[in-house]
CSV table of C-alpha atoms in Angstrom, one decimal:
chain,number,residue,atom,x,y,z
A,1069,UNK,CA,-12.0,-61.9,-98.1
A,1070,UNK,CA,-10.1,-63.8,-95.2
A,1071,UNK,CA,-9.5,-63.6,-91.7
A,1072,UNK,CA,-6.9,-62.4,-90.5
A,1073,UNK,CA,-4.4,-63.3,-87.7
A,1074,UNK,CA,-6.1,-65.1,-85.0
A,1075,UNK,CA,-4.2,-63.2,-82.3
A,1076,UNK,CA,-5.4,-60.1,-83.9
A,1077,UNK,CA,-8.6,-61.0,-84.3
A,1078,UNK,CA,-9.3,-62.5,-80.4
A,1079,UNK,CA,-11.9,-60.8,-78.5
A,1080,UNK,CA,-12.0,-60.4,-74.8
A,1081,UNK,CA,-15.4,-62.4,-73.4
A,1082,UNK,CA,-15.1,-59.3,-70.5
A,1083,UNK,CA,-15.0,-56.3,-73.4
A,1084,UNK,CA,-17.5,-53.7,-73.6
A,1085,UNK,CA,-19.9,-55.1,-76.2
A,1086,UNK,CA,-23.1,-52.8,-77.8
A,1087,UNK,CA,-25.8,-54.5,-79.3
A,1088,UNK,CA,-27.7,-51.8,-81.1
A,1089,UNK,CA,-31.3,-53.1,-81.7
A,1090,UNK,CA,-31.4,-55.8,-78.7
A,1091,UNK,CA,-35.2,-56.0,-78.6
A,1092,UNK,CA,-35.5,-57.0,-82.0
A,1093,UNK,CA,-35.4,-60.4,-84.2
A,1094,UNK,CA,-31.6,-60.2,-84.9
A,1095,UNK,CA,-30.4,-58.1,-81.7
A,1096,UNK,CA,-32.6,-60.1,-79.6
A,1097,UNK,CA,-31.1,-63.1,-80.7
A,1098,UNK,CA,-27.2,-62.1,-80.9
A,1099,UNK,CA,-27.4,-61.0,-77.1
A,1100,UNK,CA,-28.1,-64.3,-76.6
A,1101,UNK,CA,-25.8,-65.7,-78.2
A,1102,UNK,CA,-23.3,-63.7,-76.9
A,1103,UNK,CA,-24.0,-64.4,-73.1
A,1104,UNK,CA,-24.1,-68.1,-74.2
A,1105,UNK,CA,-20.4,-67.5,-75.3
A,1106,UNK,CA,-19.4,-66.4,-72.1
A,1107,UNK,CA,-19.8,-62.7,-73.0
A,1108,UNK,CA,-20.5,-60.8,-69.7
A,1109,UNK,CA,-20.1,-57.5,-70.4
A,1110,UNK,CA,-23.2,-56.4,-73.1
A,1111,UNK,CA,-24.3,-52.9,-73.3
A,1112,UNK,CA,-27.9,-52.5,-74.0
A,1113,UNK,CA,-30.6,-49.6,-74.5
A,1114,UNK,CA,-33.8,-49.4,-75.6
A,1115,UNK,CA,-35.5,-46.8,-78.2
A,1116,UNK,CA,-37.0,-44.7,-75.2
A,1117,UNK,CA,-33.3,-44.7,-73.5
A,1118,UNK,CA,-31.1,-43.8,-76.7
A,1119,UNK,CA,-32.8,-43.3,-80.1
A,1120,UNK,CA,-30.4,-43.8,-82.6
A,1121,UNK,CA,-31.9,-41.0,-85.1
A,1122,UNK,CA,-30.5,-38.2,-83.3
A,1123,UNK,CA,-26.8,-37.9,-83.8
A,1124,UNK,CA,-26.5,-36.0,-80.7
A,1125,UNK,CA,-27.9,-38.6,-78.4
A,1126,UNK,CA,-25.5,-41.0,-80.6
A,1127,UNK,CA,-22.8,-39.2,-79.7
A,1128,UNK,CA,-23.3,-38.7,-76.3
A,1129,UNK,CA,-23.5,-42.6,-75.4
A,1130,UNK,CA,-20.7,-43.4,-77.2
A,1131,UNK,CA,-18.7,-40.7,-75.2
A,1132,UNK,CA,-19.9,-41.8,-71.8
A,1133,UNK,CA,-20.1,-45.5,-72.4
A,1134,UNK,CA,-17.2,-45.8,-74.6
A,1135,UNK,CA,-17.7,-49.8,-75.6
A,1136,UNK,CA,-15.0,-51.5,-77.6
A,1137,UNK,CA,-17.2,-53.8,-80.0
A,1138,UNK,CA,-20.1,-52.8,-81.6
A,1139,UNK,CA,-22.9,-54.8,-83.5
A,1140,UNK,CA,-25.5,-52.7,-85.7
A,1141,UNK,CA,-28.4,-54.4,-85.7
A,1142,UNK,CA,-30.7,-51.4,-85.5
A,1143,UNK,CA,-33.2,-50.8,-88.3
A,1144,UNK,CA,-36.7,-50.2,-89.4
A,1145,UNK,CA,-37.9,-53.3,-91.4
A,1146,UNK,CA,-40.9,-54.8,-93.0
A,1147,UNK,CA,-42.2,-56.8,-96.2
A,1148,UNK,CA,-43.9,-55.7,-99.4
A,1149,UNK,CA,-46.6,-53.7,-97.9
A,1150,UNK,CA,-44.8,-51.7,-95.6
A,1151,UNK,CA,-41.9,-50.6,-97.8
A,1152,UNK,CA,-44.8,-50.0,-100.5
A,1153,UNK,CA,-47.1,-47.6,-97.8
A,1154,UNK,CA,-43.7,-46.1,-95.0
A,1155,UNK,CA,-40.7,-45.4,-98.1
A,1156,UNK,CA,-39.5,-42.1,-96.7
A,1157,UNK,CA,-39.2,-44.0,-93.3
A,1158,UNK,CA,-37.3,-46.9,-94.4
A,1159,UNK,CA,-35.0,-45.0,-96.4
A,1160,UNK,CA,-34.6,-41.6,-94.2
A,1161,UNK,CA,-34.4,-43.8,-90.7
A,1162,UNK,CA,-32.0,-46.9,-91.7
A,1163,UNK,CA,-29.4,-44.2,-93.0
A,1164,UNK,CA,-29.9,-41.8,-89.9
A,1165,UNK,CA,-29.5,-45.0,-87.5
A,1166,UNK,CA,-26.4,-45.8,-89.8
A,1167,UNK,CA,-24.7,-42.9,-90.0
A,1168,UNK,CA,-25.2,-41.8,-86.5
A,1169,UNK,CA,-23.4,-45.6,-85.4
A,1170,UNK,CA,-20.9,-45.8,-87.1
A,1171,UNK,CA,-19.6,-42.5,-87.1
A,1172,UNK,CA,-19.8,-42.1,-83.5
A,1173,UNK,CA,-17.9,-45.8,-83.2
A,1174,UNK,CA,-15.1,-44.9,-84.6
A,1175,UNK,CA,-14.5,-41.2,-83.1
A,1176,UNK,CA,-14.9,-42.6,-79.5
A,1177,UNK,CA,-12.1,-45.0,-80.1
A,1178,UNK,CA,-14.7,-48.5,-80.7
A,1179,UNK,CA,-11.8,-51.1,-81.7
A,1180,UNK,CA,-14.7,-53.2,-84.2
A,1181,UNK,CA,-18.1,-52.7,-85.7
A,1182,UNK,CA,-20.2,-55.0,-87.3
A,1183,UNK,CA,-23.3,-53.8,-89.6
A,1184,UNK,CA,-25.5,-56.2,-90.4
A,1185,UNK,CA,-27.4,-55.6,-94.0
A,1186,UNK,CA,-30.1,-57.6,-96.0
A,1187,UNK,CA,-30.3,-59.8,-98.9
A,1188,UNK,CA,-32.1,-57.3,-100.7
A,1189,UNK,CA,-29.5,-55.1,-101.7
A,1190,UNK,CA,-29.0,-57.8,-104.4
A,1191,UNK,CA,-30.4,-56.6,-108.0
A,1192,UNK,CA,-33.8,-58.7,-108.4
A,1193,UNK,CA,-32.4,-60.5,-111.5
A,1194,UNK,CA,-28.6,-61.8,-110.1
A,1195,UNK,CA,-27.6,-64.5,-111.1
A,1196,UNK,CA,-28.1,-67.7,-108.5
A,1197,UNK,CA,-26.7,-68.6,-106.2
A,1198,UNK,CA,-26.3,-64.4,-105.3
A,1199,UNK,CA,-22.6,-63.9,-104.8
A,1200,UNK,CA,-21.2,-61.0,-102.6
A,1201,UNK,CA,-19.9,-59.5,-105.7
A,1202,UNK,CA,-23.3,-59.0,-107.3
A,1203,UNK,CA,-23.6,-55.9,-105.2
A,1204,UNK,CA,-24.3,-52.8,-107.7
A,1205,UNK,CA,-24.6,-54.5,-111.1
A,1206,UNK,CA,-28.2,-54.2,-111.9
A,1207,UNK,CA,-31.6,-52.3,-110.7
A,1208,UNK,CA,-32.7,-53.7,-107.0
A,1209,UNK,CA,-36.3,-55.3,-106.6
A,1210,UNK,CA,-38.5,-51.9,-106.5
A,1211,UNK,CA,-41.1,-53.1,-104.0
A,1212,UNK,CA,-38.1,-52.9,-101.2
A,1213,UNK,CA,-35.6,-50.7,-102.8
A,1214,UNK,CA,-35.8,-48.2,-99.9
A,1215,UNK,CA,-34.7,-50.1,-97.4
A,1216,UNK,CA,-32.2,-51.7,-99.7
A,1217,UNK,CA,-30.3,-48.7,-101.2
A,1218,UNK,CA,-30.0,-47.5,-96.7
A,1219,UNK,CA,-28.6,-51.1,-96.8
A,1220,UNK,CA,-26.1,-50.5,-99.4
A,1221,UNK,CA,-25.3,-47.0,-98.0
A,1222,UNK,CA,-24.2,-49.2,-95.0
A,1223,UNK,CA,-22.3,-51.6,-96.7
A,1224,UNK,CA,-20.3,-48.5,-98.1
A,1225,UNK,CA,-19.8,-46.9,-95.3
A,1226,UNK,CA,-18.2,-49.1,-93.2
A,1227,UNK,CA,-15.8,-49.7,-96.2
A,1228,UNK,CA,-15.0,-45.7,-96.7
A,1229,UNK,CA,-14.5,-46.0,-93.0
A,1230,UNK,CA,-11.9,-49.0,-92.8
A,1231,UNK,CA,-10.0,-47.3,-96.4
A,1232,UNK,CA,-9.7,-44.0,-95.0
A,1233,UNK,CA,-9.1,-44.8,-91.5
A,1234,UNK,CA,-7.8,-48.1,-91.0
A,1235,UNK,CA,-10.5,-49.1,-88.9
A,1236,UNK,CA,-12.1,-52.2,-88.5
A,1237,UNK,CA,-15.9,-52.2,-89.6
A,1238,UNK,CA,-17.1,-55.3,-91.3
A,1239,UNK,CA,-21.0,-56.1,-92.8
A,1240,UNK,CA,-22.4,-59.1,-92.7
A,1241,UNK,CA,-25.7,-59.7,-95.2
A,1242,UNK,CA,-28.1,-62.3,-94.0
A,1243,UNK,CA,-30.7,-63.5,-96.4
A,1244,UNK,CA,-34.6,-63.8,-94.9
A,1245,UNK,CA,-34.7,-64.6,-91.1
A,1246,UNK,CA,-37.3,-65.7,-89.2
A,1247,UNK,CA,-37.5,-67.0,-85.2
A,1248,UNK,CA,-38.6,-65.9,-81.6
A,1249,UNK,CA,-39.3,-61.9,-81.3
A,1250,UNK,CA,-39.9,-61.8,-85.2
A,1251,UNK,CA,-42.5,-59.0,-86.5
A,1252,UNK,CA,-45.9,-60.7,-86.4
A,1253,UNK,CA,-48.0,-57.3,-86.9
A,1254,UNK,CA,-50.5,-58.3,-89.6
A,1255,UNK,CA,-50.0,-55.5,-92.4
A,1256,UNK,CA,-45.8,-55.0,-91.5
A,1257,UNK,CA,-44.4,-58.4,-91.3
A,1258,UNK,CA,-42.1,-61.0,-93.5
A,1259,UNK,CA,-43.5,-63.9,-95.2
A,1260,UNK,CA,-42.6,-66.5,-92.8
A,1261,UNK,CA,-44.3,-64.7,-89.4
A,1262,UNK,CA,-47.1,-63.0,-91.5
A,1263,UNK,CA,-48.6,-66.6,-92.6
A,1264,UNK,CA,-47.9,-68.2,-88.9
A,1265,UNK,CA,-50.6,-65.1,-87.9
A,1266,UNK,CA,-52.6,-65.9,-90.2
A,1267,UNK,CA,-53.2,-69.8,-90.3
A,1268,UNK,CA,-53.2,-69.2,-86.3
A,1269,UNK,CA,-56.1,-66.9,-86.1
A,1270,UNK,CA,-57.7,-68.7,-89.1
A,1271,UNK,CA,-57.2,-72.0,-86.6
A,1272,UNK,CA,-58.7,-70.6,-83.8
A,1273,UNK,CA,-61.6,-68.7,-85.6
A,1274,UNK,CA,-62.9,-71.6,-87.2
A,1275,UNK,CA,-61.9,-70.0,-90.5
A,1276,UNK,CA,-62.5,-72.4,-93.8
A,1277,UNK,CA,-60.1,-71.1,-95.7
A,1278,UNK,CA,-56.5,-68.0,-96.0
A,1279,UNK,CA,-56.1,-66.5,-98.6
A,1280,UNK,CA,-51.9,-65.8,-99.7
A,1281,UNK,CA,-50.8,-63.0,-101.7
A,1282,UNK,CA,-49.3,-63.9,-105.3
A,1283,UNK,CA,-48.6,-67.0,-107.1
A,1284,UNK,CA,-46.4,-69.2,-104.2
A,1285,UNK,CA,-43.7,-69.9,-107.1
A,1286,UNK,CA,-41.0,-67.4,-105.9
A,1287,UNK,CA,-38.1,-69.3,-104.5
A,1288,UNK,CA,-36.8,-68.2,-101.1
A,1289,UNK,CA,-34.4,-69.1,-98.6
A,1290,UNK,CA,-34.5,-69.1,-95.0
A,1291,UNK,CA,-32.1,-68.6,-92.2
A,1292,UNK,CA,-33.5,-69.5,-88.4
A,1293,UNK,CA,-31.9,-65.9,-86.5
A,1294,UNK,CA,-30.0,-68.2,-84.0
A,1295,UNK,CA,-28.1,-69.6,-86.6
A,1296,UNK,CA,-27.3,-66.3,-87.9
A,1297,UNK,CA,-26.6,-65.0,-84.4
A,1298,UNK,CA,-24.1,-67.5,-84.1
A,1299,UNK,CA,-22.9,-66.2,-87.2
A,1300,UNK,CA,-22.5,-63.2,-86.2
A,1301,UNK,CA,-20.5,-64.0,-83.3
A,1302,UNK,CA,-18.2,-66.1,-85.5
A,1303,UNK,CA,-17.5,-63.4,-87.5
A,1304,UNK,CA,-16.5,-60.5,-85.2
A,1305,UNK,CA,-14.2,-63.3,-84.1
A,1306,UNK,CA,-12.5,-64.3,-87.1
A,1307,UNK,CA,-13.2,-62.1,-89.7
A,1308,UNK,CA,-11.7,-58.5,-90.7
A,1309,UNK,CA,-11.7,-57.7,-94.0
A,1310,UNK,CA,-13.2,-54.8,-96.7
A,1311,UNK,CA,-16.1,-57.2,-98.8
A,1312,UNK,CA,-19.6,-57.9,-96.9
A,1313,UNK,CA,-19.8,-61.6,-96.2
A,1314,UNK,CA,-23.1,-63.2,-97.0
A,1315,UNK,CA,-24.9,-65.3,-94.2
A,1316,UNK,CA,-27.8,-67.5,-95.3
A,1317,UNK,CA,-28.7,-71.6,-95.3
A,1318,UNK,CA,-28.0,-72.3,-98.8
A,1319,UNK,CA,-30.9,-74.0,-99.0
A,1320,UNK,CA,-34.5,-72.5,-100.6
A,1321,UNK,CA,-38.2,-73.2,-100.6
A,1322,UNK,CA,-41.0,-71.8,-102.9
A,1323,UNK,CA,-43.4,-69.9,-101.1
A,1324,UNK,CA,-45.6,-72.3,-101.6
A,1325,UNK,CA,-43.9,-75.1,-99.5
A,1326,UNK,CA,-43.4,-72.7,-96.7
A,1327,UNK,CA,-47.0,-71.8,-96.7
A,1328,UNK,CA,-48.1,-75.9,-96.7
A,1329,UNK,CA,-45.2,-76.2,-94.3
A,1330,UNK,CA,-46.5,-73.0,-91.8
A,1331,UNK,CA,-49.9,-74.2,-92.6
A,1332,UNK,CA,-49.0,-78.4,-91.0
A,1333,UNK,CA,-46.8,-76.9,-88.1
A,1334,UNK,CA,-49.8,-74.5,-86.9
A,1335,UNK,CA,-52.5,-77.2,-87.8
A,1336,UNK,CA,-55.1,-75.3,-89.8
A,1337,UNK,CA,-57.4,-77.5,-91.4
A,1338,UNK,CA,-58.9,-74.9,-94.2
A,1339,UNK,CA,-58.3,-74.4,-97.7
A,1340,UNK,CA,-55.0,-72.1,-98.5
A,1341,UNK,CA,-55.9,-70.0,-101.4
A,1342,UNK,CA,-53.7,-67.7,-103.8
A,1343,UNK,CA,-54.3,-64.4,-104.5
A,1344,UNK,CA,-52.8,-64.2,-108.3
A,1345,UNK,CA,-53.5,-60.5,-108.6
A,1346,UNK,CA,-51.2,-59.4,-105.5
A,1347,UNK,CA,-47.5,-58.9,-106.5
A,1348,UNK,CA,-44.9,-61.6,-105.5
A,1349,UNK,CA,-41.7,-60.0,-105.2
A,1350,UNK,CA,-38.5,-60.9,-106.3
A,1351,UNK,CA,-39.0,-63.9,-108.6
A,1352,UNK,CA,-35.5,-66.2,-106.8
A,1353,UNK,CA,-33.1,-65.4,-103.8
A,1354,UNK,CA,-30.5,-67.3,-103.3
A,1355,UNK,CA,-27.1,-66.6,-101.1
A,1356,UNK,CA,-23.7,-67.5,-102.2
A,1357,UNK,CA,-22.5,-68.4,-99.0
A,1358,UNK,CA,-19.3,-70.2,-100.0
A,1359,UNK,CA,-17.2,-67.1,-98.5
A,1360,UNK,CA,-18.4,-68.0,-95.0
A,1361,UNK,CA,-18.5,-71.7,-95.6
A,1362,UNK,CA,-14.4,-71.1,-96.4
A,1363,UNK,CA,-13.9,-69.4,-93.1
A,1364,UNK,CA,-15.8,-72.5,-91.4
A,1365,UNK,CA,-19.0,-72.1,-90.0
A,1366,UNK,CA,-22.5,-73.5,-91.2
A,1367,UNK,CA,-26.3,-73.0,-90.2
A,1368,UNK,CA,-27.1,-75.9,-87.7
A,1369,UNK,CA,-31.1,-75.9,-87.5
A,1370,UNK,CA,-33.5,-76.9,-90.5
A,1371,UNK,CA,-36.0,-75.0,-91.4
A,1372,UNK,CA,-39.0,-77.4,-90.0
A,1373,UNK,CA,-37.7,-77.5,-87.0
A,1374,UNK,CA,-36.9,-73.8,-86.7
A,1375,UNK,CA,-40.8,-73.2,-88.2
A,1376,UNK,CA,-41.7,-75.6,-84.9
A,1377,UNK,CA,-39.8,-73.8,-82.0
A,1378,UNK,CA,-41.1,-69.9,-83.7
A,1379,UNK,CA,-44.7,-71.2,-83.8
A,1380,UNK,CA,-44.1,-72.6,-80.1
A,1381,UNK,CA,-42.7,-69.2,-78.9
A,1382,UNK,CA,-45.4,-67.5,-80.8
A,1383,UNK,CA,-48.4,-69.4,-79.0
A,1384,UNK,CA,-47.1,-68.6,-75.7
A,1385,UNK,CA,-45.8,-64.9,-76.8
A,1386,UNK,CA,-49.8,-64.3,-77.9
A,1387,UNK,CA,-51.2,-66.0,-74.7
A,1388,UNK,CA,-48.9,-63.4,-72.6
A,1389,UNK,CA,-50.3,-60.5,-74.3
């Protein structure tokens, strides 16, 4: 897994680019990234313009827009509880999304696509750090293997794609994200934006104390979304190649930590309690991310002081609303 010629690999800043999913965490973030490049030329649509479910509205914007570069990151997502209460919907929607994409990139002539995955189509017990070539070798964590198994279906595709055709689709794998536009619905969200609700509204209720689902010993590792929008960019720029590459900090906190962490940056006062009976997921996840390290970039902002600008966009995102 190496780039390949430079030359073949530059991309115009005035190409037609389509960021599929731009109002979420990751799409949200790569647009921005992107016009920070210099990038002037981003294709966008919302879920009420083009829903990416229905393979005839697919194909119709790929016919009439016709962009060169492609970035997939379109998806349902959501933590424990909502893969546990919505499986049909993460499984039946991610590959429908998917499949509609990428098919329709390559048959109206898209020159690169890039499909951005999760961490969790790892099998729960890898071994650590999680290389890229743990993929498939043992059972997946069950509380998310939904959305996981639409993840590898992704991963797949875009390799069928680029052995049958010759065509240029790469995956990138990022492990958990977190920053500005995140999912902060109380029932549906990740860890990270899940406890910032919480210890905010336990702040500014005068709550005494929030109680945290599971034991806080799982180890996770965290990835601020600009960093991995940066990522992103570096890769459709200088990488082609048949393997996913994975995209994460290399660095991991127990659940714990993040929650004491989450708990000083909001400034909530109360008791933080555990909730023992409640399932904790995956025991340890951590990305190998020596493949992406080889081809030269590195995340750039630290976890605290990622946790500090999210909780400042959050506070002015819920005074807005």
């Amino acid at each position: 897994m190496a780039a390949t010629d430079a030359a073949a690999l530059k991309v115009d800043k005035s190409a037609k680019i389509f960021v599929a999913g731009h109002r979420g965490l990751v799409g949200s973030a790569v647009v921005r990234c992107l016009r920070s490049a210099g990038y002037t030329n981003i294709i966008l649509r919302s879920h009420s313009e083009l829903d990416l479910t229905i393979q005839s509205a697919v194909k119709t914007f790929f016919s009439i827009e016709k962009p060169q570069y492609v970035i997939l990151a379109a998806a349902k997502v959501g933590g424990i509880h909502a893969n546990a209460t919505y499986p049909a919907d993460f499984i039946t929607i991610n590959l429908q999304i998917q499949t509609n994409v990428i098919d329709s990139a390559y048959r109206y002539g898209v020159k690169k696509l890039m499909f951005l995955g999760s961490s969790c189509i790892y099998p729960k017990n890898a071994l650590q750090p999680i290389s890229e070539s743990a993929l498939l070798t043992g059972p997946l964590e069950h509380t998310n293997e939904w959305y996981a198994i639409a993840k590898i279906a992704g991963i797949k595709m875009c390799q069928a794609y680029r052995i049958q055709y010759k065509w240029d689709a790469i995956s990138a794998m990022p492990t958990n994200l977190y920053g500005p536009n995140d999912n902060f619905h109380p029932e549906n969200a990740h860890v990270l934006p899940a406890l910032m609700r919480r210890f905010h509204e336990a702040k500014v209720s005068g709550a005494k104390e929030v109680v945290v689902w599971g034991s806080g010993s799982p180890l996770r590792e965290f990835l601020h979304v600009d960093d991995l929008a940066d990522a992103v960019v570096f890769l459709l720029e200088n990488y082609s190649g048949l393997g996913h590459v994975n995209v994460g900090s290399g660095k991991e906190v127990s659940i714990k930590e993040l929650a004491e962490l989450v708990k000083e940056v909001v400034g909530f006062e109360g008791a933080l309690v555990w909730d023992g009976s409640k399932p904790d997921g995956t025991p340890r996840k951590l990305m190998d991310n020596s493949t992406l390290a080889k081809l030269g970039w590195e995340p750039k902002i630290s976890l605290r002081d990622g946790v500090v600008g999210t909780y400042e966009w959050y506070v002015k995102y819920t005074k807005q609303q």
